[in-house]
mmCIF file of C-alpha atoms in Angstrom:
data_model
loop_
_atom_site.group_PDB
_atom_site.id
_atom_site.type_symbol
_atom_site.label_atom_id
_atom_site.label_comp_id
_atom_site.label_asym_id
_atom_site.label_seq_id
_atom_site.Cartn_x
_atom_site.Cartn_y
_atom_site.Cartn_z
ATOM 1 C CA GLU A 1 92.964 94.176 87.574
ATOM 2 C CA ILE A 2 90.897 91.562 85.789
ATOM 3 C CA MET A 3 88.093 93.792 84.578
ATOM 4 C CA THR A 4 88.311 93.607 80.803
ATOM 5 C CA ASN A 5 89.338 96.842 79.144
ATOM 6 C CA GLN A 6 86.617 97.218 76.572
ATOM 7 C CA HIS A 7 86.926 100.871 75.685
ATOM 8 C CA GLU A 8 88.959 100.118 72.582
ATOM 9 C CA GLN A 9 86.152 97.958 71.188
ATOM 10 C CA ASP A 10 83.648 100.812 70.880
ATOM 11 C CA ASP A 11 84.342 101.487 67.199
ATOM 12 C CA ASP A 12 83.247 97.944 66.360
ATOM 13 C CA ILE A 13 79.778 98.444 67.855
ATOM 14 C CA SER A 14 76.758 99.769 65.999
ATOM 15 C CA LEU A 15 75.067 101.608 68.823
ATOM 16 C CA LEU A 16 71.741 103.168 69.566
ATOM 17 C CA SER A 17 69.850 103.427 66.352
ATOM 18 C CA ARG A 18 67.186 105.511 68.001
ATOM 19 C CA SER A 19 64.073 105.341 65.867
ATOM 20 C CA ASP A 20 63.796 102.280 63.675
ATOM 21 C CA ASN A 21 66.991 103.281 61.897
ATOM 22 C CA VAL A 22 65.546 106.638 60.832
ATOM 23 C CA GLU A 23 68.396 108.365 62.632
ATOM 24 C CA PRO A 24 71.965 107.105 62.190
ATOM 25 C CA ALA A 25 73.565 104.995 64.874
ATOM 26 C CA ILE A 26 76.082 106.631 67.184
ATOM 27 C CA SER A 27 79.034 105.229 69.109
ATOM 28 C CA ILE A 28 79.085 104.662 72.856
ATOM 29 C CA GLU A 29 81.590 107.470 73.320
ATOM 30 C CA GLU A 30 79.429 109.890 71.359
ATOM 31 C CA ALA A 31 76.362 108.932 73.395
ATOM 32 C CA ILE A 32 78.255 109.446 76.666
ATOM 33 C CA GLY A 33 79.538 112.760 75.372
ATOM 34 C CA ARG A 34 76.028 113.923 74.511
ATOM 35 C CA VAL A 35 74.639 113.255 77.997
ATOM 36 C CA GLY A 36 77.563 115.192 79.496
ATOM 37 C CA TYR A 37 78.693 115.202 83.105
ATOM 38 C CA GLY A 38 76.360 116.119 85.926
ATOM 39 C CA PRO A 39 74.133 114.779 88.713
ATOM 40 C CA PHE A 40 73.804 111.392 87.010
ATOM 41 C CA GLN A 41 77.536 110.659 87.260
ATOM 42 C CA GLN A 42 77.830 112.371 90.634
ATOM 43 C CA ARG A 43 75.382 109.893 92.173
ATOM 44 C CA ILE A 44 77.500 107.039 90.852
ATOM 45 C CA LEU A 45 80.581 108.804 92.198
ATOM 46 C CA VAL A 46 79.071 108.794 95.691
ATOM 47 C CA ALA A 47 78.528 105.027 95.569
ATOM 48 C CA SER A 48 81.976 104.391 94.096
ATOM 49 C CA GLY A 49 83.622 106.823 96.496
ATOM 50 C CA LEU A 50 82.015 105.193 99.519
ATOM 51 C CA CYS A 51 83.495 101.876 98.371
ATOM 52 C CA SER A 52 86.907 103.534 98.100
ATOM 53 C CA ALA A 53 86.519 104.986 101.597
ATOM 54 C CA SER A 54 85.564 101.566 102.937
ATOM 55 C CA ASP A 55 88.573 100.017 101.201
ATOM 56 C CA ALA A 56 90.860 102.459 102.989
ATOM 57 C CA MET A 57 89.107 101.981 106.318
ATOM 58 C CA GLU A 58 89.237 98.188 106.220
ATOM 59 C CA ILE A 59 92.927 98.212 105.293
ATOM 60 C CA LEU A 60 93.918 100.701 107.991
ATOM 61 C CA LEU A 61 91.699 98.885 110.485
ATOM 62 C CA LEU A 62 93.991 95.860 110.255
ATOM 63 C CA SER A 63 96.776 97.421 112.286
ATOM 64 C CA PHE A 64 94.412 98.396 115.116
ATOM 65 C CA LEU A 65 92.457 95.147 114.969
ATOM 66 C CA SER A 66 95.430 92.802 115.008
ATOM 67 C CA PHE A 67 96.986 94.561 118.004
ATOM 68 C CA SER A 68 93.736 94.756 119.995
ATOM 69 C CA VAL A 69 92.813 91.134 119.359
ATOM 70 C CA GLN A 70 96.327 89.956 120.161
ATOM 71 C CA VAL A 71 96.088 91.586 123.570
ATOM 72 C CA GLU A 72 92.542 90.394 124.337
ATOM 73 C CA TRP A 73 92.924 86.832 123.058
ATOM 74 C CA GLN A 74 96.620 86.458 123.939
ATOM 75 C CA LEU A 75 97.654 85.562 120.411
ATOM 76 C CA THR A 76 101.213 84.957 119.266
ATOM 77 C CA ASN A 77 102.870 87.405 116.891
ATOM 78 C CA ASN A 78 102.444 84.965 114.002
ATOM 79 C CA GLU A 79 98.741 84.578 114.714
ATOM 80 C CA SER A 80 98.314 88.339 114.898
ATOM 81 C CA ASN A 81 100.182 88.868 111.641
ATOM 82 C CA PHE A 82 98.088 86.240 109.896
ATOM 83 C CA ILE A 83 94.954 88.317 110.582
ATOM 84 C CA ILE A 84 96.479 90.894 108.255
ATOM 85 C CA SER A 85 97.782 88.413 105.710
ATOM 86 C CA ILE A 86 94.472 86.588 105.291
ATOM 87 C CA VAL A 87 92.798 89.792 104.072
ATOM 88 C CA PHE A 88 95.276 90.151 101.225
ATOM 89 C CA VAL A 89 94.911 86.481 100.312
ATOM 90 C CA GLY A 90 91.181 87.114 100.031
ATOM 91 C CA ALA A 91 91.772 90.277 98.018
ATOM 92 C CA PHE A 92 93.857 88.336 95.504
ATOM 93 C CA ILE A 93 91.062 85.820 95.029
ATOM 94 C CA GLY A 94 88.431 88.571 94.980
ATOM 95 C CA THR A 95 90.199 90.410 92.179
ATOM 96 C CA LEU A 96 90.108 87.296 90.020
ATOM 97 C CA LEU A 97 86.553 86.353 90.948
ATOM 98 C CA LEU A 98 84.665 89.654 91.114
ATOM 99 C CA GLY A 99 86.380 91.121 88.071
ATOM 100 C CA ARG A 100 85.196 88.120 86.101
ATOM 101 C CA ILE A 101 81.682 88.444 87.520
ATOM 102 C CA GLY A 102 81.676 92.077 86.385
ATOM 103 C CA ASP A 103 82.502 90.992 82.848
ATOM 104 C CA VAL A 104 80.061 88.083 82.686
ATOM 105 C CA CYS A 105 77.089 89.135 84.826
ATOM 106 C CA GLY A 106 77.292 92.909 84.573
ATOM 107 C CA ARG A 107 78.825 95.851 86.380
ATOM 108 C CA LYS A 108 75.896 96.526 88.716
ATOM 109 C CA PRO A 109 75.599 92.982 90.155
ATOM 110 C CA ALA A 110 79.355 92.902 90.750
ATOM 111 C CA PHE A 111 79.220 96.417 92.259
ATOM 112 C CA VAL A 112 76.468 95.456 94.719
ATOM 113 C CA LEU A 113 78.126 92.119 95.545
ATOM 114 C CA THR A 114 81.468 93.801 96.239
ATOM 115 C CA ALA A 115 80.022 96.477 98.505
ATOM 116 C CA SER A 116 77.701 94.103 100.354
ATOM 117 C CA MET A 117 80.471 91.560 101.030
ATOM 118 C CA VAL A 118 82.712 94.164 102.622
ATOM 119 C CA ALA A 119 79.792 95.584 104.610
ATOM 120 C CA ILE A 120 78.365 92.276 105.843
ATOM 121 C CA PHE A 121 81.622 90.557 106.748
ATOM 122 C CA GLY A 122 83.113 93.785 108.088
ATOM 123 C CA LEU A 123 80.182 93.953 110.479
ATOM 124 C CA ALA A 124 80.422 90.199 111.158
ATOM 125 C CA THR A 125 83.989 90.770 112.380
ATOM 126 C CA SER A 126 82.581 92.583 115.394
ATOM 127 C CA PHE A 127 80.637 89.456 116.428
ATOM 128 C CA CYS A 128 83.529 87.000 116.197
ATOM 129 C CA GLN A 129 84.142 85.059 119.390
ATOM 130 C CA ASN A 130 87.327 83.208 118.483
ATOM 131 C CA TYR A 131 90.359 83.323 116.235
ATOM 132 C CA THR A 132 88.984 80.978 113.556
ATOM 133 C CA GLN A 133 85.790 82.988 113.154
ATOM 134 C CA LEU A 134 87.839 86.163 112.862
ATOM 135 C CA LEU A 135 90.033 84.713 110.116
ATOM 136 C CA ILE A 136 86.985 83.611 108.109
ATOM 137 C CA ALA A 137 85.340 87.030 108.436
ATOM 138 C CA ARG A 138 88.502 88.888 107.433
ATOM 139 C CA PHE A 139 89.127 86.533 104.521
ATOM 140 C CA MET A 140 85.640 87.287 103.178
ATOM 141 C CA VAL A 141 86.230 91.007 103.668
ATOM 142 C CA GLY A 142 89.385 90.584 101.619
ATOM 143 C CA ILE A 143 87.459 88.955 98.774
ATOM 144 C CA GLY A 144 85.142 91.952 98.741
ATOM 145 C CA LEU A 145 88.050 94.383 98.787
ATOM 146 C CA GLY A 146 89.511 92.603 95.769
ATOM 147 C CA GLY A 147 86.484 93.712 93.775
ATOM 148 C CA ILE A 148 86.756 97.416 94.642
ATOM 149 C CA THR A 149 87.997 98.019 91.093
ATOM 150 C CA VAL A 150 84.465 97.229 89.861
ATOM 151 C CA PRO A 151 82.841 100.355 91.381
ATOM 152 C CA PHE A 152 85.703 102.458 90.021
ATOM 153 C CA ASP A 153 85.314 100.990 86.535
ATOM 154 C CA THR A 154 81.543 101.443 86.675
ATOM 155 C CA TYR A 155 82.002 105.145 87.410
ATOM 156 C CA ALA A 156 84.659 105.496 84.709
ATOM 157 C CA GLU A 157 82.439 103.959 82.031
ATOM 158 C CA PHE A 158 79.888 106.761 82.424
ATOM 159 C CA LEU A 159 82.416 109.591 82.044
ATOM 160 C CA PRO A 160 82.723 111.564 78.788
ATOM 161 C CA THR A 161 86.212 111.401 77.320
ATOM 162 C CA GLY A 162 86.993 115.029 78.083
ATOM 163 C CA LYS A 163 85.924 114.662 81.712
ATOM 164 C CA ARG A 164 87.825 111.511 82.629
ATOM 165 C CA GLY A 165 91.091 113.137 83.656
ATOM 166 C CA PRO A 166 89.812 115.499 86.348
ATOM 167 C CA ASN A 167 86.956 113.260 87.530
ATOM 168 C CA LEU A 168 88.683 109.891 87.833
ATOM 169 C CA VAL A 169 90.791 111.306 90.639
ATOM 170 C CA LEU A 170 87.727 112.130 92.752
ATOM 171 C CA PRO A 171 87.280 108.635 94.271
ATOM 172 C CA SER A 172 90.779 108.955 95.712
ATOM 173 C CA TYR A 173 89.555 111.806 97.931
ATOM 174 C CA PHE A 174 87.062 109.397 99.466
ATOM 175 C CA TRP A 175 89.932 106.964 100.057
ATOM 176 C CA THR A 176 91.926 109.662 101.849
ATOM 177 C CA THR A 177 88.887 110.630 103.909
ATOM 178 C CA GLY A 178 88.469 106.977 104.894
ATOM 179 C CA THR A 179 92.016 106.741 106.227
ATOM 180 C CA VAL A 180 91.625 109.899 108.301
ATOM 181 C CA LEU A 181 88.245 108.784 109.616
ATOM 182 C CA THR A 182 89.593 105.390 110.681
ATOM 183 C CA ALA A 183 92.418 107.001 112.622
ATOM 184 C CA LEU A 184 89.960 109.329 114.351
ATOM 185 C CA LEU A 185 87.579 106.491 115.192
ATOM 186 C CA ALA A 186 90.453 104.420 116.556
ATOM 187 C CA ARG A 187 91.612 107.335 118.679
ATOM 188 C CA VAL A 188 88.144 107.787 120.151
ATOM 189 C CA MET A 189 87.222 104.104 120.565
ATOM 190 C CA LEU A 190 90.576 102.545 121.413
ATOM 191 C CA GLY A 191 92.315 105.467 123.074
ATOM 192 C CA GLN A 192 91.666 104.213 126.604
ATOM 193 C CA ASP A 193 90.393 100.676 126.033
ATOM 194 C CA SER A 194 91.618 98.392 123.235
ATOM 195 C CA SER A 195 88.743 95.993 123.939
ATOM 196 C CA GLN A 196 86.423 98.341 122.027
ATOM 197 C CA TRP A 197 87.737 97.002 118.706
ATOM 198 C CA ARG A 198 84.298 95.553 117.961
ATOM 199 C CA MET A 199 82.772 99.023 117.809
ATOM 200 C CA LEU A 200 85.589 100.128 115.534
ATOM 201 C CA CYS A 201 84.740 97.274 113.145
ATOM 202 C CA VAL A 202 81.107 98.388 113.138
ATOM 203 C CA GLY A 203 82.107 101.960 112.322
ATOM 204 C CA CYS A 204 84.368 100.880 109.470
ATOM 205 C CA SER A 205 81.587 98.813 107.893
ATOM 206 C CA ILE A 206 79.136 101.716 107.624
ATOM 207 C CA PRO A 207 80.459 103.277 104.365
ATOM 208 C CA CYS A 208 80.000 100.042 102.439
ATOM 209 C CA PHE A 209 76.480 99.577 103.793
ATOM 210 C CA LEU A 210 75.738 103.058 102.471
ATOM 211 C CA ALA A 211 77.473 102.228 99.177
ATOM 212 C CA THR A 212 75.332 99.105 98.792
ATOM 213 C CA VAL A 213 72.110 101.071 99.292
ATOM 214 C CA VAL A 214 73.171 103.846 96.924
ATOM 215 C CA ALA A 215 74.312 101.325 94.300
ATOM 216 C CA ILE A 216 70.999 99.485 94.390
ATOM 217 C CA MET A 217 68.996 102.701 94.187
ATOM 218 C CA VAL A 218 70.879 104.888 91.693
ATOM 219 C CA VAL A 219 73.605 102.951 89.853
ATOM 220 C CA PRO A 220 72.325 101.563 86.517
ATOM 221 C CA GLU A 221 73.895 98.817 84.485
ATOM 222 C CA SER A 222 76.711 100.019 82.247
ATOM 223 C CA PRO A 223 75.446 100.652 78.689
ATOM 224 C CA ARG A 224 78.921 99.769 77.484
ATOM 225 C CA TRP A 225 78.624 96.341 79.105
ATOM 226 C CA LEU A 226 75.074 95.856 77.804
ATOM 227 C CA LEU A 227 76.135 96.467 74.219
ATOM 228 C CA LEU A 228 79.387 94.557 74.335
ATOM 229 C CA SER A 229 77.812 91.540 76.003
ATOM 230 C CA ASN A 230 74.569 91.466 74.012
ATOM 231 C CA LYS A 231 73.910 93.631 70.977
ATOM 232 C CA ASN A 232 70.175 92.936 71.340
ATOM 233 C CA LYS A 233 70.097 95.189 74.419
ATOM 234 C CA GLN A 234 70.334 98.463 72.525
ATOM 235 C CA GLN A 235 67.015 99.688 73.901
ATOM 236 C CA ASN A 236 68.137 98.997 77.463
ATOM 237 C CA ALA A 237 71.280 101.016 76.866
ATOM 238 C CA LEU A 238 69.286 103.781 75.206
ATOM 239 C CA SER A 239 66.937 103.993 78.204
ATOM 240 C CA ILE A 240 69.924 104.482 80.511
ATOM 241 C CA PHE A 241 71.364 107.201 78.285
ATOM 242 C CA ARG A 242 67.985 108.960 78.213
ATOM 243 C CA LEU A 243 67.838 108.831 82.012
ATOM 244 C CA ALA A 244 71.365 110.258 82.207
ATOM 245 C CA ALA A 245 70.489 113.036 79.751
ATOM 246 C CA HIS A 246 67.371 113.910 81.729
ATOM 247 C CA GLN A 247 69.203 114.051 85.072
ATOM 248 C CA ASN A 248 72.000 116.128 83.525
ATOM 249 C CA GLY A 249 69.558 118.539 81.872
ATOM 250 C CA LYS A 250 70.473 117.425 78.353
ATOM 251 C CA ASP A 251 66.981 116.355 77.236
#
């Protein structure tokens, strides 16, 4: 995971002097603790969890996709196996690339880029007409999957210290749901006709389309990233904390 672990740097940051230095500055952790845990974080959890579900669905899809395409396009075993391998090659590159984008450009842009790449190229898989097109689409899906750590980190950065343990496990339930859902979709769509793999690809892309919409609408930039990347953005960070406090009933 390339996303820089910045939590240990909080003590070095003078944060959120809220009224022309009339009130003392507070740390990021104290600010997060004051807004508490509630609807604000739960909305971010939905976006992050949908990305986790999509991650699981796209990975499990590979076994059904490679078999169905091998039969329809009369591929060799090596060609079929490479459909699976190319996704993990992309994921390796995506981890390096999207993690860095999250550090340099911000958590939200990387979040939206990750989710939209998986959604768009997952859907594009269903339109592929030949083996080369399929490899390109799955490679790009893999790059998006490599950045799935960004949504998780975004969610984690809004959690109060005392709430991290029980709440960081919640995205994994979305992942489990994604695996079950993929198996059910495959049973329904491919049970009698393996040529319906295109519809299965469409179904597996839906969670990340939803994640992209939710991320754009409700996921703010990380105040931690704002302050660590540019200490002149204290007011931006403060506005986000005020929004979180309002949504959590901590005004």
